[in-house]
């Protein structure tokens, strides 16, 4: 089957799942030169196999709200590919979750995890549960019910979930508590755990830090750095928060944040006490970003995304398809020279074309945001050896891994005739590692 035929078959077999189609198309369209050079992949039907999840689990999650009413949500875990290690990838709790979203994320995760240099396969899960406006007790009861089914499908050498949108330290705690209650085991079955019960230092920071480390590596190829750069950041959750902190540490100035309500623009930069305020607002008060504008007297743009301001660097850190073609053009006109994706698939395909036509440094999510899952791999490693590393040791591993991902993507892009194209490079390097493992292990 040609690449176009495989894509078409995915569309027919997975109707109504545009995000999954988009992710498959983006990866497979990069692979033409690889498939031409390696007929053994076509012979072993690697493409046809890699687009089909190894296993998909969908389950009922009933829970009781604070009024005593029973609510019912849908839970799922898609175990996509375990050729190079146990399934690994986050859980997303958001009302938009349905199999098409989880498949797109699980598919991306296969190649991202391959780039981390660590032995992790790809998977993803979640629920259409909306944590917004729920009490801690409601979130706990939901997590307990979710884990009461999920526990039988995961394991430290089988599948190790973690956080994603709507799943942070609080949810991982409740999920882990229920796993222990059911199994009587202190297994390494989740990452993103708190530091006092098996978590790793730097895991909370890792995705945001890693995205900025990757940006720094891209800038280095032009003899440039983060120092003095003005940065647009979207989102105000885990990834955005620590992207801002690391950018500040490297001498840049972050001027925007957003949430699903709108964006704030603070031309003086979000640092020091203002950054502490965002951490408290989002992680403790669970408030909205417009409250920042009210507190610091800056502008709030309701219902708008933060891409219209002058800047050198852009870091989309909220969600999929949050940069459209017009916004991408606006960024190019406003001076953006580097864009790295903290979020998964935040740029629509037409936006990516705009970046590539303009020749900016563009780091796609599966390379730029791999620091989160990489540090999850470091957390598993520490759990397995029964030790914990210092912040400095773990951060040094993270930096080394991000440098390696940049190098793998650059080398693969160059080898296959697309120098400087990190989309081609990341897709090709990630794919080859998994495809070779699948070849080695026979056709199943
Ligand atoms: P959080 O839940 O901590 O934060 C998500 C942020 O994005 C919030 O500000 C949220 O606003 C905003 N957001 C979510 N959905 C939408 C939407 N549909 N429209 C507008 N804004 C939205 O999640 P994370 O920071 O963990 O995740 C952010 C992105 O990074 C996701 O794409 C995730 O897949 C990716 N990622 C996360 C990793 C991790 O380790 N956590 C690792 C690698 C990638 P609101 O509160 O209003 O919903
Ligand atoms: O998209 C991602 O890489 C994550 N949400 C992190 C997954 C993980 O297992 O740490």
mmCIF file of N, CA, C and O in Angstrom, residues 237-269:
data_model
loop_
_atom_site.group_PDB
_atom_site.id
_atom_site.type_symbol
_atom_site.label_atom_id
_atom_site.label_comp_id
_atom_site.label_asym_id
_atom_site.label_seq_id
_atom_site.Cartn_x
_atom_site.Cartn_y
_atom_site.Cartn_z
ATOM 1 N N UNK A 237 -1.344 26.542 32.268
ATOM 2 C CA UNK A 237 -1.292 25.335 33.075
ATOM 3 C C UNK A 237 0.139 24.889 33.298
ATOM 4 O O UNK A 237 1.083 25.689 33.213
ATOM 5 N N UNK A 238 0.304 23.607 33.566
ATOM 6 C CA UNK A 238 1.626 23.075 33.935
ATOM 7 C C UNK A 238 2.714 23.440 32.924
ATOM 8 O O UNK A 238 3.786 23.930 33.309
ATOM 9 N N UNK A 239 2.475 23.199 31.665
ATOM 10 C CA UNK A 239 3.532 23.386 30.666
ATOM 11 C C UNK A 239 3.872 24.872 30.522
ATOM 12 O O UNK A 239 5.049 25.266 30.536
ATOM 13 N N UNK A 240 2.836 25.704 30.413
ATOM 14 C CA UNK A 240 3.048 27.148 30.256
ATOM 15 C C UNK A 240 3.792 27.731 31.463
ATOM 16 O O UNK A 240 4.725 28.535 31.304
ATOM 17 N N UNK A 241 3.392 27.317 32.649
ATOM 18 C CA UNK A 241 3.985 27.891 33.874
ATOM 19 C C UNK A 241 5.497 27.703 33.896
ATOM 20 O O UNK A 241 6.259 28.639 34.170
ATOM 21 N N UNK A 242 5.945 26.481 33.584
ATOM 22 C CA UNK A 242 7.389 26.230 33.695
ATOM 23 C C UNK A 242 8.160 26.634 32.445
ATOM 24 O O UNK A 242 9.368 26.845 32.506
ATOM 25 N N UNK A 243 7.455 26.780 31.318
ATOM 26 C CA UNK A 243 8.114 27.370 30.142
ATOM 27 C C UNK A 243 8.465 28.814 30.468
ATOM 28 O O UNK A 243 9.574 29.291 30.179
ATOM 29 N N UNK A 244 7.526 29.523 31.107
ATOM 30 C CA UNK A 244 7.768 30.915 31.490
ATOM 31 C C UNK A 244 8.937 30.986 32.481
ATOM 32 O O UNK A 244 9.853 31.803 32.326
ATOM 33 N N UNK A 245 8.940 30.099 33.483
ATOM 34 C CA UNK A 245 10.017 30.170 34.480
ATOM 35 C C UNK A 245 11.389 29.959 33.837
ATOM 36 O O UNK A 245 12.338 30.705 34.109
ATOM 37 N N UNK A 246 11.502 28.938 32.970
ATOM 38 C CA UNK A 246 12.820 28.677 32.363
ATOM 39 C C UNK A 246 13.213 29.799 31.406
ATOM 40 O O UNK A 246 14.375 30.222 31.367
ATOM 41 N N UNK A 247 12.257 30.309 30.633
ATOM 42 C CA UNK A 247 12.574 31.421 29.720
ATOM 43 C C UNK A 247 13.080 32.616 30.522
ATOM 44 O O UNK A 247 14.077 33.260 30.147
ATOM 45 N N UNK A 248 12.419 32.897 31.646
ATOM 46 C CA UNK A 248 12.887 33.993 32.516
ATOM 47 C C UNK A 248 14.317 33.737 32.976
ATOM 48 O O UNK A 248 15.167 34.636 32.949
ATOM 49 N N UNK A 249 14.588 32.501 33.417
ATOM 50 C CA UNK A 249 15.929 32.169 33.928
ATOM 51 C C UNK A 249 16.996 32.356 32.853
ATOM 52 O O UNK A 249 18.146 32.662 33.158
ATOM 53 N N UNK A 250 16.598 32.157 31.590
ATOM 54 C CA UNK A 250 17.584 32.296 30.502
ATOM 55 C C UNK A 250 17.615 33.723 29.938
ATOM 56 O O UNK A 250 18.182 33.966 28.874
ATOM 57 N N UNK A 251 16.978 34.644 30.648
ATOM 58 C CA UNK A 251 17.108 36.051 30.265
ATOM 59 C C UNK A 251 16.094 36.554 29.256
ATOM 60 O O UNK A 251 16.261 37.632 28.683
ATOM 61 N N UNK A 252 15.022 35.773 29.046
ATOM 62 C CA UNK A 252 13.979 36.222 28.113
ATOM 63 C C UNK A 252 12.853 36.887 28.893
ATOM 64 O O UNK A 252 12.820 36.855 30.122
ATOM 65 N N UNK A 253 11.921 37.503 28.150
ATOM 66 C CA UNK A 253 10.768 38.160 28.788
ATOM 67 C C UNK A 253 9.483 37.583 28.186
ATOM 68 O O UNK A 253 9.261 37.695 26.968
ATOM 69 N N UNK A 254 8.638 36.954 29.028
ATOM 70 C CA UNK A 254 7.385 36.376 28.548
ATOM 71 C C UNK A 254 6.266 37.386 28.761
ATOM 72 O O UNK A 254 6.080 37.873 29.884
ATOM 73 N N UNK A 255 5.528 37.701 27.706
ATOM 74 C CA UNK A 255 4.554 38.793 27.792
ATOM 75 C C UNK A 255 3.091 38.349 27.721
ATOM 76 O O UNK A 255 2.201 39.182 27.869
ATOM 77 N N UNK A 256 2.854 37.064 27.462
ATOM 78 C CA UNK A 256 1.454 36.620 27.393
ATOM 79 C C UNK A 256 1.235 35.298 28.125
ATOM 80 O O UNK A 256 2.160 34.509 28.299
ATOM 81 N N UNK A 257 0.001 35.080 28.524
ATOM 82 C CA UNK A 257 -0.510 33.778 28.985
ATOM 83 C C UNK A 257 -1.974 33.748 28.574
ATOM 84 O O UNK A 257 -2.562 34.795 28.269
ATOM 85 N N UNK A 258 -2.592 32.554 28.605
ATOM 86 C CA UNK A 258 -4.012 32.480 28.230
ATOM 87 C C UNK A 258 -4.677 31.304 28.938
ATOM 88 O O UNK A 258 -3.992 30.482 29.554
ATOM 89 N N UNK A 259 -5.989 31.270 28.856
ATOM 90 C CA UNK A 259 -6.727 30.037 29.167
ATOM 91 C C UNK A 259 -7.921 29.995 28.225
ATOM 92 O O UNK A 259 -7.983 30.803 27.276
ATOM 93 N N UNK A 260 -8.849 29.097 28.457
ATOM 94 C CA UNK A 260 -9.927 28.965 27.472
ATOM 95 C C UNK A 260 -10.844 30.190 27.469
ATOM 96 O O UNK A 260 -11.662 30.338 26.560
ATOM 97 N N UNK A 261 -10.678 31.100 28.446
ATOM 98 C CA UNK A 261 -11.478 32.320 28.459
ATOM 99 C C UNK A 261 -10.887 33.456 27.641
ATOM 100 O O UNK A 261 -11.609 34.302 27.112
ATOM 101 N N UNK A 262 -9.567 33.519 27.526
ATOM 102 C CA UNK A 262 -8.921 34.615 26.807
ATOM 103 C C UNK A 262 -7.448 34.726 27.161
ATOM 104 O O UNK A 262 -6.884 33.814 27.781
ATOM 105 N N UNK A 263 -6.845 35.871 26.788
ATOM 106 C CA UNK A 263 -5.391 36.052 26.949
ATOM 107 C C UNK A 263 -5.086 37.327 27.708
ATOM 108 O O UNK A 263 -5.823 38.312 27.625
ATOM 109 N N UNK A 264 -3.940 37.339 28.399
ATOM 110 C CA UNK A 264 -3.457 38.578 29.003
ATOM 111 C C UNK A 264 -2.156 38.975 28.298
ATOM 112 O O UNK A 264 -1.398 38.127 27.807
ATOM 113 N N UNK A 265 -1.927 40.293 28.231
ATOM 114 C CA UNK A 265 -0.693 40.820 27.628
ATOM 115 C C UNK A 265 -0.048 41.744 28.645
ATOM 116 O O UNK A 265 -0.628 42.765 29.043
ATOM 117 N N UNK A 266 1.139 41.361 29.108
ATOM 118 C CA UNK A 266 1.857 42.152 30.101
ATOM 119 C C UNK A 266 3.221 42.527 29.523
ATOM 120 O O UNK A 266 4.176 41.744 29.594
ATOM 121 N N UNK A 267 3.322 43.722 28.921
ATOM 122 C CA UNK A 267 4.557 44.089 28.212
ATOM 123 C C UNK A 267 5.784 44.169 29.118
ATOM 124 O O UNK A 267 6.915 44.112 28.635
ATOM 125 N N UNK A 268 5.565 44.268 30.436
ATOM 126 C CA UNK A 268 6.715 44.301 31.356
ATOM 127 C C UNK A 268 7.251 42.915 31.689
ATOM 128 O O UNK A 268 8.307 42.795 32.316
ATOM 129 N N UNK A 269 6.516 41.868 31.295
ATOM 130 C CA UNK A 269 7.000 40.509 31.544
ATOM 131 C C UNK A 269 6.376 39.868 32.773
ATOM 132 O O UNK A 269 6.117 40.530 33.777
#
